[in-house]
């Protein structure tokens, strides 16, 4: 088999699992991040990794400045050069002076102070710019953006791996074979979402495994299942009964992040509707607080129609009429969100 057809084989899957996240309901509580970190990133060398993370946007995000580090494909499908992320970009594994503050008599006079892994005063870390708004008062705005590996249908990490260590399972989950990986990090450069991390202890690249030991037993991934805001739906994109299908394919209100990267990502977002903006006299206008051009930068031109549909359906419901879309998004029964992945974790 030549290398092109071998890559096609590694990139193909029979079906595709997908996650939908409603950004109108995400409150930035980080329960998804903690759920992931508790289960998967507790081994030596994984201290800096947040396979699942939630950032404040517009912002530099996590890993730091990931949107300007290249990778992905251009419009002709050619691979674009990407950059590596370093340990500071990935959160710096900050150390705190807990002993000084908690265990010493003069602890009352000391304050918790983050230090870089190299002992210097920290200048950057995970969620350093949390809740930092854009825009000008009284029209300041931000939204929370939860992220994880997108298990892309056209995954550049698979193309880039010189060891053919990355592949898709039949359900569309992208995994790195730790026995084949030799830590070249071409995948880290190639992923435009910067969702692969190098483990300096094992000298292998690692990333979100979509909780595959759970989904093999019909249990939703921990980040999706533990979301206290009921923002998330999970299931197969071709399952017409799933909320994923209804939100992505039928109502078309759930959109991929940065579709221009050309990777066909499989985490979809219901964009934030935002509140209304004030004019210079302090009167409410019909303009949205989050400028449409900002949302277009994240979700592409389809965000206009998606927001129009959301606003129209919300109004329909306010007028006392039924709306299937609003019922799905309100999510009174959590099991409805996860199709066949509703088993209890044991
Ligand atoms: S998000 Fe990045 S790591 Fe995940 S499948 Fe896509 S390219 Fe690969
Ligand atoms: S658990 Fe849900 S509400 Fe909380 S930050 Fe994650 S996606 Fe948002």
Short mmCIF file of C-alpha atoms and ligand atoms in Angstrom, two decimals:
data_model
loop_
_atom_site.label_atom_id
_atom_site.label_comp_id
_atom_site.label_asym_id
_atom_site.label_seq_id
_atom_site.Cartn_x
_atom_site.Cartn_y
_atom_site.Cartn_z
CA UNK A 1 0.00 0.00 0.00
CA UNK A 2 1.50 3.39 -0.93
CA UNK A 3 1.78 6.05 1.74
CA UNK A 4 -1.17 8.12 0.40
CA UNK A 5 -3.62 5.24 0.51
CA UNK A 6 -2.22 4.13 3.88
CA UNK A 7 -2.90 7.61 5.27
CA UNK A 8 -6.42 7.48 3.80
CA UNK A 9 -6.98 4.17 5.56
CA UNK A 10 -5.73 5.59 8.88
CA UNK A 11 -7.98 8.67 8.47
CA UNK A 12 -11.20 6.84 7.56
CA UNK A 13 -13.89 5.48 9.88
CA UNK A 14 -17.22 3.70 9.46
CA UNK A 15 -19.12 6.22 11.60
CA UNK A 16 -18.33 9.47 13.41
CA UNK A 17 -18.94 10.33 17.03
CA UNK A 18 -19.44 14.01 17.76
CA UNK A 19 -19.93 16.39 20.68
CA UNK A 20 -22.16 19.48 20.60
CA UNK A 21 -21.58 22.24 23.20
CA UNK A 22 -24.14 25.02 23.72
CA UNK A 23 -22.13 28.17 24.48
CA UNK A 24 -25.27 29.93 25.69
CA UNK A 25 -25.29 27.65 28.73
CA UNK A 26 -21.59 27.24 29.50
CA UNK A 27 -20.74 29.08 32.74
CA UNK A 28 -17.00 28.39 32.77
CA UNK A 29 -17.19 26.22 35.89
CA UNK A 30 -14.38 23.91 34.65
CA UNK A 31 -16.20 20.75 35.83
CA UNK A 32 -15.41 19.24 32.42
CA UNK A 33 -11.72 20.11 32.77
CA UNK A 34 -11.53 18.65 36.28
CA UNK A 35 -13.42 15.50 35.26
CA UNK A 36 -10.90 14.88 32.47
CA UNK A 37 -7.83 15.72 34.53
CA UNK A 38 -8.97 13.51 37.41
CA UNK A 39 -9.22 10.48 35.15
CA UNK A 40 -6.49 10.78 32.55
CA UNK A 41 -3.69 13.26 33.23
CA UNK A 42 -2.25 12.16 36.54
CA UNK A 43 0.87 10.32 35.38
CA UNK A 44 4.43 11.69 35.49
CA UNK A 45 4.92 14.34 32.82
CA UNK A 46 1.23 15.22 32.39
CA UNK A 47 1.07 18.02 34.98
CA UNK A 48 0.77 20.75 32.35
CA UNK A 49 -1.85 18.97 30.21
CA UNK A 50 -5.48 19.98 30.01
CA UNK A 51 -6.82 17.67 27.30
CA UNK A 52 -10.17 19.28 28.08
CA UNK A 53 -10.04 22.97 28.87
CA UNK A 54 -12.29 26.04 29.01
CA UNK A 55 -11.04 29.52 28.11
CA UNK A 56 -12.40 33.06 28.02
CA UNK A 57 -12.74 34.35 24.45
CA UNK A 58 -11.83 36.44 22.57
CA UNK A 59 -8.51 35.79 24.28
CA UNK A 60 -5.14 34.07 23.99
CA UNK A 61 -6.66 30.77 25.06
CA UNK A 62 -5.09 27.51 26.09
CA UNK A 63 -2.48 26.53 25.03
CA UNK A 64 -1.42 30.17 24.86
CA UNK A 65 -2.00 31.78 21.42
CA UNK A 66 -2.99 28.44 19.86
CA UNK A 67 -4.90 30.22 17.09
CA UNK A 68 -1.74 31.79 15.70
CA UNK A 69 0.50 28.73 15.70
CA UNK A 70 -0.37 27.40 12.24
CA UNK A 71 -1.08 23.85 11.10
CA UNK A 72 -4.15 22.48 9.32
CA UNK A 73 -4.72 22.82 5.57
CA UNK A 74 -5.12 25.67 3.11
CA UNK A 75 -8.09 26.00 0.71
CA UNK A 76 -6.35 23.69 -1.80
CA UNK A 77 -5.91 21.01 0.87
CA UNK A 78 -2.17 21.57 1.24
CA UNK A 79 -0.73 21.11 4.72
CA UNK A 80 0.28 24.36 6.44
CA UNK A 81 3.41 24.57 8.56
CA UNK A 82 2.64 24.72 12.26
CA UNK A 83 4.65 25.53 15.38
CA UNK A 84 5.32 23.58 18.55
CA UNK A 85 3.92 24.72 21.87
CA UNK A 86 6.25 25.02 24.85
CA UNK A 87 5.72 24.22 28.52
CA UNK A 88 4.76 27.83 29.36
CA UNK A 89 2.21 27.93 26.52
CA UNK A 90 0.70 24.78 28.03
CA UNK A 91 0.20 26.23 31.50
CA UNK A 92 3.74 26.26 32.94
CA UNK A 93 3.01 23.64 35.60
CA UNK A 94 2.81 26.46 38.17
CA UNK A 95 4.05 25.82 41.71
CA UNK A 96 2.49 27.57 44.73
CA UNK A 97 4.01 28.43 48.14
CA UNK A 98 1.36 26.42 50.01
CA UNK A 99 3.76 25.42 52.79
CA UNK A 100 4.66 29.04 53.56
CA UNK A 101 1.03 30.18 53.65
CA UNK A 102 -0.57 27.19 55.40
CA UNK A 103 2.04 25.78 57.75
CA UNK A 104 3.93 28.74 59.21
CA UNK A 105 2.96 31.17 61.97
CA UNK A 106 3.46 34.20 59.78
CA UNK A 107 1.34 32.62 57.04
CA UNK A 108 -1.29 35.31 57.59
CA UNK A 109 1.16 37.83 56.17
CA UNK A 110 2.08 35.75 53.13
CA UNK A 111 -0.02 35.39 50.03
CA UNK A 112 -0.22 32.57 47.57
CA UNK A 113 2.18 33.29 44.76
CA UNK A 114 2.50 31.20 41.61
CA UNK A 115 6.03 30.35 40.49
CA UNK A 116 7.15 29.08 37.13
CA UNK A 117 8.59 25.59 36.89
CA UNK A 118 12.01 27.32 36.75
CA UNK A 119 11.37 29.10 40.09
CA UNK A 120 10.79 32.57 38.62
CA UNK A 121 7.67 34.65 39.26
CA UNK A 122 4.99 33.33 36.90
CA UNK A 123 4.06 35.57 33.95
CA UNK A 124 1.60 33.22 32.30
CA UNK A 125 -0.44 30.18 33.23
CA UNK A 126 -3.57 28.24 32.57
CA UNK A 127 -6.61 30.61 32.46
CA UNK A 128 -4.37 33.61 33.19
CA UNK A 129 -6.85 35.87 31.35
CA UNK A 130 -10.03 34.25 32.67
CA UNK A 131 -13.10 36.55 32.59
CA UNK A 132 -11.09 39.32 30.90
CA UNK A 133 -13.61 41.03 28.62
CA UNK A 134 -13.26 42.57 25.17
CA UNK A 135 -15.15 45.64 23.95
CA UNK A 136 -15.73 48.89 25.83
CA UNK A 137 -18.01 49.58 28.78
CA UNK A 138 -21.00 49.40 28.82
CA UNK A 139 -20.73 46.94 25.93
CA UNK A 140 -17.98 44.70 27.29
CA UNK A 141 -18.34 41.04 26.31
CA UNK A 142 -16.78 37.60 26.51
CA UNK A 143 -17.88 34.00 26.22
CA UNK A 144 -16.52 30.68 27.48
CA UNK A 145 -15.22 28.18 24.95
CA UNK A 146 -14.69 24.59 26.14
CA UNK A 147 -12.27 22.63 23.95
CA UNK A 148 -10.85 19.17 23.50
CA UNK A 149 -9.47 17.15 20.56
CA UNK A 150 -11.96 17.44 17.69
CA UNK A 151 -11.38 13.87 16.42
CA UNK A 152 -11.24 15.48 13.00
CA UNK A 153 -12.53 13.65 9.91
CA UNK A 154 -9.58 15.05 7.92
CA UNK A 155 -7.00 14.95 10.71
CA UNK A 156 -3.63 16.58 9.84
CA UNK A 157 -2.05 14.94 12.90
CA UNK A 158 -2.55 11.58 11.15
CA UNK A 159 -1.03 12.88 7.91
CA UNK A 160 1.95 14.38 9.74
CA UNK A 161 3.00 11.35 11.78
CA UNK A 162 6.09 9.78 10.22
CA UNK A 163 5.50 6.59 12.24
CA UNK A 164 1.83 6.08 11.25
CA UNK A 165 1.15 5.99 14.98
CA UNK A 166 -2.11 7.98 14.79
CA UNK A 167 -5.33 6.57 13.39
CA UNK A 168 -9.10 6.68 13.59
CA UNK A 169 -11.17 3.91 15.12
CA UNK A 170 -14.33 2.69 13.38
CA UNK A 171 -16.36 5.10 15.56
CA UNK A 172 -14.25 8.08 14.44
CA UNK A 173 -12.17 8.50 17.61
CA UNK A 174 -8.56 9.53 16.83
CA UNK A 175 -5.93 7.81 18.99
CA UNK A 176 -2.12 7.90 19.25
CA UNK A 177 -0.56 4.43 19.58
CA UNK A 178 1.89 5.01 22.44
CA UNK A 179 3.94 1.95 21.40
CA UNK A 180 4.52 3.34 17.89
CA UNK A 181 5.03 7.01 18.84
CA UNK A 182 8.66 8.06 19.14
CA UNK A 183 8.01 11.67 20.13
CA UNK A 184 8.98 13.47 16.90
CA UNK A 185 6.09 15.93 17.53
CA UNK A 186 5.21 16.49 13.86
CA UNK A 187 1.60 15.96 15.03
CA UNK A 188 1.91 18.77 17.59
CA UNK A 189 2.98 21.12 14.79
CA UNK A 190 0.28 19.90 12.40
CA UNK A 191 -2.74 20.17 14.72
CA UNK A 192 -4.13 23.72 14.27
CA UNK A 193 -6.11 23.38 17.50
CA UNK A 194 -2.90 22.53 19.43
CA UNK A 195 -4.61 19.67 21.17
CA UNK A 196 -1.58 17.34 21.30
CA UNK A 197 0.92 17.58 24.14
CA UNK A 198 4.41 16.15 24.50
CA UNK A 199 4.96 14.16 27.68
CA UNK A 200 8.56 14.87 28.73
CA UNK A 201 8.58 11.87 31.09
CA UNK A 202 7.56 9.22 28.54
CA UNK A 203 8.88 11.16 25.51
CA UNK A 204 5.64 10.44 23.65
CA UNK A 205 2.87 12.69 22.32
CA UNK A 206 -0.49 12.46 24.06
CA UNK A 207 -3.98 13.83 23.63
CA UNK A 208 -7.66 13.36 24.48
CA UNK A 209 -8.67 9.72 24.00
CA UNK A 210 -12.40 10.56 24.00
CA UNK A 211 -12.68 8.37 27.12
CA UNK A 212 -12.77 5.31 24.82
CA UNK A 213 -12.77 2.79 27.69
CA UNK A 214 -16.01 4.48 28.80
CA UNK A 215 -17.69 4.81 25.42
CA UNK A 216 -16.94 1.13 24.72
CA UNK A 217 -19.23 0.44 27.70
CA UNK A 218 -21.94 2.91 26.65
CA UNK A 219 -20.81 5.67 29.07
CA UNK A 220 -20.45 9.22 27.73
CA UNK A 221 -16.98 10.87 27.89
CA UNK A 222 -16.35 12.36 31.34
CA UNK A 223 -16.25 15.99 30.12
CA UNK A 224 -19.68 15.60 28.50
CA UNK A 225 -21.26 13.56 31.29
CA UNK A 226 -20.01 15.80 34.14
CA UNK A 227 -21.14 19.09 32.56
CA UNK A 228 -23.33 20.67 35.22
CA UNK A 229 -24.74 23.16 32.73
CA UNK A 230 -26.21 20.44 30.48
CA UNK A 231 -24.50 22.19 27.62
CA UNK A 232 -23.36 19.00 25.87
CA UNK A 233 -24.87 16.42 23.53
CA UNK A 234 -23.07 13.29 22.34
CA UNK A 235 -23.70 10.65 19.72
CA UNK A 236 -23.19 9.57 16.12
CA UNK A 237 -23.56 12.17 13.40
CA UNK A 238 -25.55 9.74 11.23
CA UNK A 239 -28.02 8.80 14.00
CA UNK A 240 -31.14 10.76 13.05
CA UNK A 241 -32.61 10.27 16.53
CA UNK A 242 -29.61 11.83 18.28
CA UNK A 243 -29.55 15.42 19.47
CA UNK A 244 -26.16 15.71 17.79
CA UNK A 245 -27.76 14.98 14.40
CA UNK A 246 -30.67 17.32 15.08
CA UNK A 247 -28.49 20.25 16.16
CA UNK A 248 -25.76 19.82 13.51
CA UNK A 249 -27.55 18.44 10.46
CA UNK A 250 -31.25 19.22 10.89
CA UNK A 251 -31.37 22.64 12.59
CA UNK A 252 -27.81 23.60 11.54
CA UNK A 253 -27.31 25.66 14.71
CA UNK A 254 -24.20 23.76 15.91
CA UNK A 255 -21.04 24.75 14.04
CA UNK A 256 -17.42 23.61 13.94
CA UNK A 257 -14.73 25.85 15.41
CA UNK A 258 -12.49 27.44 12.77
CA UNK A 259 -13.84 25.47 9.79
CA UNK A 260 -11.26 27.27 7.65
CA UNK A 261 -8.54 25.06 9.16
CA UNK A 262 -9.82 22.37 6.78
CA UNK A 263 -9.72 19.49 9.27
CA UNK A 264 -13.49 18.77 9.47
CA UNK A 265 -13.61 18.86 13.27
CA UNK A 266 -16.26 16.90 15.20
CA UNK A 267 -16.84 19.15 18.20
CA UNK A 268 -19.67 21.54 17.30
CA UNK A 269 -20.77 24.71 19.07
CA UNK A 270 -24.12 26.45 19.41
CA UNK A 271 -22.86 30.07 19.17
CA UNK A 272 -23.60 32.56 21.96
CA UNK A 273 -26.63 34.76 21.26
CA UNK A 274 -25.38 37.41 23.72
CA UNK A 275 -27.38 40.22 25.21
CA UNK A 276 -28.21 43.48 23.44
CA UNK A 277 -25.83 46.44 23.19
CA UNK A 278 -26.39 49.96 24.55
CA UNK A 279 -26.08 53.06 22.39
CA UNK A 280 -24.10 56.15 23.46
CA UNK A 281 -27.16 57.47 25.34
CA UNK A 282 -27.43 54.29 27.38
CA UNK A 283 -30.51 52.99 25.51
CA UNK A 284 -30.79 49.33 24.53
CA UNK A 285 -30.45 48.70 20.79
CA UNK A 286 -31.29 45.67 18.60
CA UNK A 287 -27.57 45.00 18.05
CA UNK A 288 -25.97 42.01 19.75
CA UNK A 289 -23.34 42.74 22.38
CA UNK A 290 -20.88 40.28 20.83
CA UNK A 291 -20.16 41.67 17.33
CA UNK A 292 -21.13 39.24 14.57
CA UNK A 293 -17.75 39.69 12.91
CA UNK A 294 -16.10 38.36 16.11
CA UNK A 295 -18.28 35.24 16.06
CA UNK A 296 -17.65 34.80 12.33
CA UNK A 297 -13.91 34.63 13.05
CA UNK A 298 -14.54 31.60 15.26
CA UNK A 299 -17.40 29.79 13.54
CA UNK A 300 -17.30 30.99 9.92
CA UNK A 301 -20.05 32.67 7.87
CA UNK A 302 -22.65 30.02 8.82
CA UNK A 303 -22.89 31.71 12.21
CA UNK A 304 -25.25 34.36 10.74
CA UNK A 305 -27.94 31.82 9.80
CA UNK A 306 -27.41 29.80 12.98
CA UNK A 307 -28.00 32.88 15.16
CA UNK A 308 -31.02 33.92 13.07
CA UNK A 309 -32.54 30.46 13.59
CA UNK A 310 -31.85 30.56 17.34
CA UNK A 311 -33.37 34.03 17.77
CA UNK A 312 -36.46 33.11 15.69
CA UNK A 313 -37.05 29.85 17.59
CA UNK A 314 -36.58 31.58 20.94
CA UNK A 315 -39.18 34.18 19.94
CA UNK A 316 -41.54 31.42 18.79
CA UNK A 317 -41.29 29.83 22.21
CA UNK A 318 -41.72 33.19 23.97
CA UNK A 319 -44.91 33.68 21.97
CA UNK A 320 -46.27 30.48 23.52
CA UNK A 321 -45.74 28.21 20.51
CA UNK A 322 -43.87 24.89 20.55
CA UNK A 323 -40.25 24.72 19.40
CA UNK A 324 -38.43 21.40 19.05
CA UNK A 325 -35.11 23.27 18.91
CA UNK A 326 -35.69 25.13 22.20
CA UNK A 327 -36.81 21.86 23.87
CA UNK A 328 -33.56 20.20 22.82
CA UNK A 329 -31.45 23.11 24.06
CA UNK A 330 -33.31 23.44 27.38
CA UNK A 331 -32.66 19.72 27.98
CA UNK A 332 -35.05 18.75 30.77
CA UNK A 333 -34.00 15.06 30.64
CA UNK A 334 -30.22 14.62 30.62
CA UNK A 335 -30.39 11.11 29.13
CA UNK A 336 -31.91 12.58 25.95
CA UNK A 337 -28.59 14.29 25.26
CA UNK A 338 -26.36 11.22 25.07
CA UNK A 339 -28.22 8.78 22.77
CA UNK A 340 -26.88 5.27 23.56
CA UNK A 341 -24.16 6.56 25.92
CA UNK A 342 -26.27 6.84 29.10
CA UNK A 343 -24.81 4.00 31.18
CA UNK A 344 -23.60 4.88 34.66
CA UNK A 345 -19.84 5.05 35.29
CA UNK A 346 -18.93 2.44 37.90
S1 LIG B 1 -7.99 18.33 16.91
FE1 LIG B 1 -5.81 18.13 16.43
S2 LIG B 1 -5.17 16.27 17.56
FE2 LIG B 1 -7.41 16.20 17.41
S3 LIG B 1 -7.81 14.99 15.53
FE3 LIG B 1 -7.86 17.19 14.96
S4 LIG B 1 -5.76 17.59 14.25
FE4 LIG B 1 -5.66 15.65 15.42
S1 LIG B 2 -18.76 21.65 32.76
FE1 LIG B 2 -20.20 22.45 31.21
S2 LIG B 2 -20.82 24.47 32.04
FE2 LIG B 2 -18.96 23.87 33.16
S3 LIG B 2 -17.27 24.79 31.96
FE3 LIG B 2 -17.52 22.70 31.15
S4 LIG B 2 -18.93 22.93 29.39
FE4 LIG B 2 -19.08 24.82 30.61
#
